CSV table of N, CA and C in Angstrom, one decimal:
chain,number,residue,atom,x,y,z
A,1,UNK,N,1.8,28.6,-4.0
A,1,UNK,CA,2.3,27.2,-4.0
A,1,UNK,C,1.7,26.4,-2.8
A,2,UNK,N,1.4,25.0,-2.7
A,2,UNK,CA,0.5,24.1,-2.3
A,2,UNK,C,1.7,24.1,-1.1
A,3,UNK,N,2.1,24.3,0.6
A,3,UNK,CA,2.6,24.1,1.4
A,3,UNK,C,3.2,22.6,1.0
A,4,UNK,N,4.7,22.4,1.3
A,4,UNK,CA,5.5,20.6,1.4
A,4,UNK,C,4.6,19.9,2.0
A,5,UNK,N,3.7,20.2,3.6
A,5,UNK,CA,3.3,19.3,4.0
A,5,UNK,C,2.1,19.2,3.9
A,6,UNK,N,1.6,20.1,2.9
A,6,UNK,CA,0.1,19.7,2.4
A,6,UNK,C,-0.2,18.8,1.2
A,7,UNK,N,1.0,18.5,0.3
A,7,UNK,CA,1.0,17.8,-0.7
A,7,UNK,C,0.7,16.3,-0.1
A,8,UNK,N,0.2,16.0,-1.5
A,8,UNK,CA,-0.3,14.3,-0.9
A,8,UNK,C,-0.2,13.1,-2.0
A,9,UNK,N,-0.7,12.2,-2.2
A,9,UNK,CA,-0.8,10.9,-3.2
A,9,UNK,C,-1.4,11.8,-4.0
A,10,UNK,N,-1.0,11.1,-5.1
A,10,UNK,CA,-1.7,12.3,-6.6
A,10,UNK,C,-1.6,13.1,-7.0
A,11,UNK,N,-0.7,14.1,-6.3
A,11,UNK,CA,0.3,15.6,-6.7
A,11,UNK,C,1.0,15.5,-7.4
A,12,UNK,N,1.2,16.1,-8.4
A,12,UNK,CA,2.4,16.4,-9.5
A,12,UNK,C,3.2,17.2,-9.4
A,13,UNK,N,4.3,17.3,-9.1
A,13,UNK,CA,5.1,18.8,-8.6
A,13,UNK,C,6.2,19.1,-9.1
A,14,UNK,N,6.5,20.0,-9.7
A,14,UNK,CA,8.0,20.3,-10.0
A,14,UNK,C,9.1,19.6,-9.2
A,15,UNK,N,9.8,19.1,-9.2
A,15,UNK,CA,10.8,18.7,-7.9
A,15,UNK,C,12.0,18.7,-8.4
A,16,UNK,N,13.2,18.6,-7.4
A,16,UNK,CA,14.5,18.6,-8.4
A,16,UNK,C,14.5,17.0,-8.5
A,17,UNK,N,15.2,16.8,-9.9
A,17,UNK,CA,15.6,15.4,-10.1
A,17,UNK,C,17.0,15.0,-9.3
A,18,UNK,N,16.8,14.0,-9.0
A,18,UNK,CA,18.1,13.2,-8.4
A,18,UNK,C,19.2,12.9,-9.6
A,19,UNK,N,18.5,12.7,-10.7
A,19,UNK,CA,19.9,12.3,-12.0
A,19,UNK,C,20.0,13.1,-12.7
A,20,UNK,N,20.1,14.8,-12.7
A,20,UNK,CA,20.0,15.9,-13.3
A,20,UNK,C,20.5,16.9,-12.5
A,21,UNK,N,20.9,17.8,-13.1
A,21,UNK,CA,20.9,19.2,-12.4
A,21,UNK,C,19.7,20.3,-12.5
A,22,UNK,N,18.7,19.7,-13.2
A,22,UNK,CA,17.5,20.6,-14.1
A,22,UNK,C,16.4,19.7,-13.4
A,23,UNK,N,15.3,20.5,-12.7
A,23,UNK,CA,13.8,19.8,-12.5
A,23,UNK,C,13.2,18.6,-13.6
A,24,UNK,N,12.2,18.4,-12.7
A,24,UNK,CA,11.1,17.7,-13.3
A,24,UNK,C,9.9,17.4,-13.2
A,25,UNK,N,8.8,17.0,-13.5
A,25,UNK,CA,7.7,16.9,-13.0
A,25,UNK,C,7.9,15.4,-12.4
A,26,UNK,N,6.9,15.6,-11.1
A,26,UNK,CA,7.2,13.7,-10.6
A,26,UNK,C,5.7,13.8,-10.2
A,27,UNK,N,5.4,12.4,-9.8
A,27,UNK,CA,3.8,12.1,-9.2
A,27,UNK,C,4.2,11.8,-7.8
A,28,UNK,N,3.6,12.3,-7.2
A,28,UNK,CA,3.4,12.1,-5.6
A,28,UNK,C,3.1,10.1,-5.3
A,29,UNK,N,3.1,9.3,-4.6
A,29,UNK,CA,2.8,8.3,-4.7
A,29,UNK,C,2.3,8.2,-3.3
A,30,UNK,N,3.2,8.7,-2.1
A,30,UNK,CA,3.1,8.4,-0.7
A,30,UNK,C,3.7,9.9,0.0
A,31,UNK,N,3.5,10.1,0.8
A,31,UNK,CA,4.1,11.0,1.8
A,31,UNK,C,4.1,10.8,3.1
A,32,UNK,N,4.5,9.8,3.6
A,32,UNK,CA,4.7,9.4,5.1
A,32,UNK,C,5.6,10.5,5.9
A,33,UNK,N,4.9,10.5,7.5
A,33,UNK,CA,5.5,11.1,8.0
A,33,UNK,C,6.2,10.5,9.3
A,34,UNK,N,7.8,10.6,9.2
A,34,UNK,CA,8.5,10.0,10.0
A,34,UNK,C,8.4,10.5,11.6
A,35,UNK,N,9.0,10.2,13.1
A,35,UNK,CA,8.8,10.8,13.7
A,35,UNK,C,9.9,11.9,14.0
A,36,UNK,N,11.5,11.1,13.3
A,36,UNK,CA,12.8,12.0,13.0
A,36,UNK,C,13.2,12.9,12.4
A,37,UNK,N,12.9,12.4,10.9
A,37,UNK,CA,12.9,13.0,9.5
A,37,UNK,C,11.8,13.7,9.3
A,38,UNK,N,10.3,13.7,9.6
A,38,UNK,CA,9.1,14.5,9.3
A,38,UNK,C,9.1,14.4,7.9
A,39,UNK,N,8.5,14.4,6.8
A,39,UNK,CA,8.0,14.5,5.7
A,39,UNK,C,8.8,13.7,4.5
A,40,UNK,N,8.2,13.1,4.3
A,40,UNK,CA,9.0,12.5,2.9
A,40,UNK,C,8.0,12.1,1.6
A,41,UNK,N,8.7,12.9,0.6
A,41,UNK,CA,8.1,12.5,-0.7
A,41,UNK,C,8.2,11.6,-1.3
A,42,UNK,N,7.6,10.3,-1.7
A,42,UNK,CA,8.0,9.4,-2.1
A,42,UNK,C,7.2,9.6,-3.9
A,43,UNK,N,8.0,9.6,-5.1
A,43,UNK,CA,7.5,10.2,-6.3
A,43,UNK,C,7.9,9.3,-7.2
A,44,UNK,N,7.7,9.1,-8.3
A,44,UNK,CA,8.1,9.0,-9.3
A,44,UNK,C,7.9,9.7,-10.3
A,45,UNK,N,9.2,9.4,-11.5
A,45,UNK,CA,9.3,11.0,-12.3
A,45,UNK,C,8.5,10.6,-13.8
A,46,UNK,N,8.2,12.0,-14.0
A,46,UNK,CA,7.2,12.1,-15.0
A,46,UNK,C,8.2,12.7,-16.5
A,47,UNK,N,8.1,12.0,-17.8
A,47,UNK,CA,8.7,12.3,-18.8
A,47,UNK,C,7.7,12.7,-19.9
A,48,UNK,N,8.3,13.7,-20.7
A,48,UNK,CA,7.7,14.0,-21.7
A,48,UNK,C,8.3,13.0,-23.1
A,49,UNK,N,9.5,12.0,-23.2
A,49,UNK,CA,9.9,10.9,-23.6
A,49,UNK,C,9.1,9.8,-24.0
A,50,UNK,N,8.9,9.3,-25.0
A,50,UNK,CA,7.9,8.5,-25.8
A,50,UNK,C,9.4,7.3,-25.7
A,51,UNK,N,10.4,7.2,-25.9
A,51,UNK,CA,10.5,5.8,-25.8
A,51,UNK,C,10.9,4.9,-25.0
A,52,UNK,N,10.0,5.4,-23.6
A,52,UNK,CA,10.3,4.6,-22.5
A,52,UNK,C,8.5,3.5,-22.9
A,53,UNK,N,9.5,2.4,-23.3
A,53,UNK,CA,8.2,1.2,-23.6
A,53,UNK,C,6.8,1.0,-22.8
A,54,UNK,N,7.8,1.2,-21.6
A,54,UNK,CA,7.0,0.3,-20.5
A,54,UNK,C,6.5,1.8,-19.3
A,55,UNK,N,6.7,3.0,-19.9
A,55,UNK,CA,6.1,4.0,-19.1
A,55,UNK,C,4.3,3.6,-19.3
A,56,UNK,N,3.7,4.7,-18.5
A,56,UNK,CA,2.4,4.6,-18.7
A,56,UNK,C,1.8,6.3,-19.1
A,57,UNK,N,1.3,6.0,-20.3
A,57,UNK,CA,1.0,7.5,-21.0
A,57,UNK,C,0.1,8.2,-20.2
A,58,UNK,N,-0.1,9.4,-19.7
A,58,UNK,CA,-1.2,9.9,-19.2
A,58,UNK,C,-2.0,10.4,-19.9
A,59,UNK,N,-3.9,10.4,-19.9
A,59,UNK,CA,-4.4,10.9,-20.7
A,59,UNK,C,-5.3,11.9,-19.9
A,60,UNK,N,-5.7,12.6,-20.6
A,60,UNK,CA,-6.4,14.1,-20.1
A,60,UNK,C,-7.7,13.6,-18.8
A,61,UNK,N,-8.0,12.6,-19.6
A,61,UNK,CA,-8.7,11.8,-18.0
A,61,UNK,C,-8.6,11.7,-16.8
A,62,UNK,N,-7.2,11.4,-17.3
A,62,UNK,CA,-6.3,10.7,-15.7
A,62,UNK,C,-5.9,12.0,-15.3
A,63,UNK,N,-6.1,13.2,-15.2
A,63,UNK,CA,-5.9,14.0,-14.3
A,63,UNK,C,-7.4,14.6,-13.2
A,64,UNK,N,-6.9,15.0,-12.4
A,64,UNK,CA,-8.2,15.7,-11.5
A,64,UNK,C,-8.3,17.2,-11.5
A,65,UNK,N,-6.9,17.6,-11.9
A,65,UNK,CA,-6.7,19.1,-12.7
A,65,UNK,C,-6.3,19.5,-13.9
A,66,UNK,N,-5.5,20.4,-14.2
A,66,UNK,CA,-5.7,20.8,-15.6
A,66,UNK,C,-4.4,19.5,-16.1
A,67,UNK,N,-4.6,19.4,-17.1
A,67,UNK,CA,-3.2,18.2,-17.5
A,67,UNK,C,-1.9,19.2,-18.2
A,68,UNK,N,-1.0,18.6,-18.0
A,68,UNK,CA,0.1,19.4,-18.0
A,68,UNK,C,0.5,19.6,-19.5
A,69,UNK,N,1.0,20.3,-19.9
A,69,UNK,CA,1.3,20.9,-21.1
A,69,UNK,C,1.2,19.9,-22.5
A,70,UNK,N,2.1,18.6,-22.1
A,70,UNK,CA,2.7,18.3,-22.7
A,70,UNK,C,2.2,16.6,-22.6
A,71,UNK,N,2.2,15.5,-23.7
A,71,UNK,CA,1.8,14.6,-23.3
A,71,UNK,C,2.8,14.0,-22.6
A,72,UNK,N,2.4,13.5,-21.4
A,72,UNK,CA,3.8,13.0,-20.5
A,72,UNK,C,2.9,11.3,-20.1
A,73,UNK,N,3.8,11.0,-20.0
A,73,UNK,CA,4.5,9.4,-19.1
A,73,UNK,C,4.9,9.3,-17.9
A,74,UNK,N,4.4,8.2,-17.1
A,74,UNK,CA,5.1,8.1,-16.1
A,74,UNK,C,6.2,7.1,-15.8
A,75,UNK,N,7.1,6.9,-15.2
A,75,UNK,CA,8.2,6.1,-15.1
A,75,UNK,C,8.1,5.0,-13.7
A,76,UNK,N,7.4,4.3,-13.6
A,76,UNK,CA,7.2,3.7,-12.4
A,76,UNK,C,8.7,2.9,-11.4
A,77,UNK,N,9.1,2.5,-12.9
A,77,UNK,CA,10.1,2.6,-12.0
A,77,UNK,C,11.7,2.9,-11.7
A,78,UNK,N,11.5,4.5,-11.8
A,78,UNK,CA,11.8,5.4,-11.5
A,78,UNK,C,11.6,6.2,-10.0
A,79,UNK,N,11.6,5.7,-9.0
A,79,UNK,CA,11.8,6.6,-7.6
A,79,UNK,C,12.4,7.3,-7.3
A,80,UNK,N,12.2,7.9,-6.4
A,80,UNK,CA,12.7,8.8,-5.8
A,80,UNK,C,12.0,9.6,-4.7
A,81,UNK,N,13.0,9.8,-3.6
A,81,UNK,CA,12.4,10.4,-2.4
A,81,UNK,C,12.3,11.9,-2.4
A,82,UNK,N,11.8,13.1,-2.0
A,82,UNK,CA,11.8,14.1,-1.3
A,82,UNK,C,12.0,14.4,-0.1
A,83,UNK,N,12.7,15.2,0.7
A,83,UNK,CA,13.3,15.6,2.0
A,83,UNK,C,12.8,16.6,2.6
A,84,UNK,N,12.7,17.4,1.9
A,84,UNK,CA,12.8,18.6,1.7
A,84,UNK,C,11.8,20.0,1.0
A,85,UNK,N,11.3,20.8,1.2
A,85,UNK,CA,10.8,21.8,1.2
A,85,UNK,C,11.4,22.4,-0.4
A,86,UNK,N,12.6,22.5,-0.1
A,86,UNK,CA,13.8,23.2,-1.4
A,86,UNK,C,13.7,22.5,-2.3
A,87,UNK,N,13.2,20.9,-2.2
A,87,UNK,CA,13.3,19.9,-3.4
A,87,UNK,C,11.9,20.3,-3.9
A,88,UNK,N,11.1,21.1,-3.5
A,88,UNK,CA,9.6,21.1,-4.7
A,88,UNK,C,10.0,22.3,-5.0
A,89,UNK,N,9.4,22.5,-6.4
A,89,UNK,CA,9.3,24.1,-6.4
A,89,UNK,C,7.9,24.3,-6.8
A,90,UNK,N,7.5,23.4,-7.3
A,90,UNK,CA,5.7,24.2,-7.6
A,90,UNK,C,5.0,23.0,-7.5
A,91,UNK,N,3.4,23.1,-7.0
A,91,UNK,CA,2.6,22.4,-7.4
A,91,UNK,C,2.2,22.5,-8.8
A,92,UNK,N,2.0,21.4,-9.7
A,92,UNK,CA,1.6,21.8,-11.0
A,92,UNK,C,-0.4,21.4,-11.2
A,93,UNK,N,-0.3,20.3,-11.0
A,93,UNK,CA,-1.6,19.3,-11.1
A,93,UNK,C,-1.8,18.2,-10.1
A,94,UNK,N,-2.9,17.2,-10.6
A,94,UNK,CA,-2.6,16.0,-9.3
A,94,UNK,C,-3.8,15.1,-10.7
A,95,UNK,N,-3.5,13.5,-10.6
A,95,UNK,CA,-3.8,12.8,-11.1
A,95,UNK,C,-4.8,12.1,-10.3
A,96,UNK,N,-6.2,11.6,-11.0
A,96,UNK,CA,-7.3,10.6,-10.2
A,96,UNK,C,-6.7,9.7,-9.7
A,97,UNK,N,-7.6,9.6,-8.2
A,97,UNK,CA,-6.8,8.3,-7.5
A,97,UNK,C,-6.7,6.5,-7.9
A,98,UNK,N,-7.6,6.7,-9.1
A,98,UNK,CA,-7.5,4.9,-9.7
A,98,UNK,C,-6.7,5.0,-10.9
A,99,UNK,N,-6.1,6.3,-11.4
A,99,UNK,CA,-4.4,6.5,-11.8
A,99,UNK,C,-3.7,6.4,-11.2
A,100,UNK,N,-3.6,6.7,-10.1
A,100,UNK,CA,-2.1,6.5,-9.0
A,100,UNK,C,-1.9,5.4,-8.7
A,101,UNK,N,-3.6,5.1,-7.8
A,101,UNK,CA,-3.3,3.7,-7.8
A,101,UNK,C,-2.5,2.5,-8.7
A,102,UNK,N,-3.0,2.9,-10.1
A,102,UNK,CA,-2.2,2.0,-11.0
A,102,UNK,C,-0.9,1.9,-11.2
A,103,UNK,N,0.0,3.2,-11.3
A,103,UNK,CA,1.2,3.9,-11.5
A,103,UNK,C,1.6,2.9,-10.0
A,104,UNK,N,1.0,3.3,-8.5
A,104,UNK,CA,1.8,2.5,-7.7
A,104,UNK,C,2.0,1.2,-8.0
A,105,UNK,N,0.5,0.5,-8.2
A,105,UNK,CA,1.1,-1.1,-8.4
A,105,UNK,C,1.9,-1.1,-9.1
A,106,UNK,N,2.1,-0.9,-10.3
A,106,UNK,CA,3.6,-1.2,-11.4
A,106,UNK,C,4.7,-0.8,-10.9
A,107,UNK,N,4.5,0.3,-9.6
A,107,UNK,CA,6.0,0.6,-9.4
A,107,UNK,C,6.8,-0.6,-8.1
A,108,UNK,N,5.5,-1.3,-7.6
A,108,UNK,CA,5.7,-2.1,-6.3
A,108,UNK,C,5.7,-3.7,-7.2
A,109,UNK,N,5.0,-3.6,-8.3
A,109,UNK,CA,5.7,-5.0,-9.4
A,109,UNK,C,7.2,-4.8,-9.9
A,110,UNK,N,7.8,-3.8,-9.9
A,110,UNK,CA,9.0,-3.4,-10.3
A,110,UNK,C,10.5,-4.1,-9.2
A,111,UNK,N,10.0,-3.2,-7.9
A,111,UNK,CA,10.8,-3.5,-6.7
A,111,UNK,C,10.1,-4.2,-6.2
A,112,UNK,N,9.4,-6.0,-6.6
A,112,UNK,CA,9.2,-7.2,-5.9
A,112,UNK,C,9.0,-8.2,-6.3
């Protein structure tokens, strides 16, 4: 597994969800490092759900590694932070950075 503090923008990782008791895949978007707190994931979650309208489909393109099982969506705006070490459990994949980039703008049109 890819070390918490080697993950970066573009990472796809198992993580626990915040609205669940059961994982999920989320996209990496930022990982700032505080000087208190040290590491924070900043993600949004990734669904295998077709009727979220306004998700963005991913296509076998938009990855830089293998694409994940399943055709998945991203939820932009859908956030959520990481803390924590315990909150990832696997690297899966990581998406090209003029994907992310895009996923970020829609998530920063969302909250502004």
């Amino acid at each position: 597994m890819t070390a918490f503090d080697e993950l970066k923008r573009g990472d796809i990782i198992w993580g626990s969800d915040p609205l669940s008791e059961k994982g999920r895949p989320m996209l990496i978007l930022g990982s700032p490092r505080f000087p208190v707190h040290g590491i924070q994931l900043i993600t949004v979650l990734v669904s295998t759900k077709t009727y979220h309208e306004d998700s963005l489909t991913l296509r076998d393109n938009d990855y830089e590694g293998d694409p994940l099982g399943e055709r998945s969506h991203v939820l932009p705006w859908s956030l959520a932070t990481l803390n924590d070490a315990a909150d990832v459990e696997l690297y899966m994949t990581s998406l090209v950075s003029d994907r992310t980039a895009e996923v970020a703008t829609r998530a920063i049109e969302y909250i502004s």
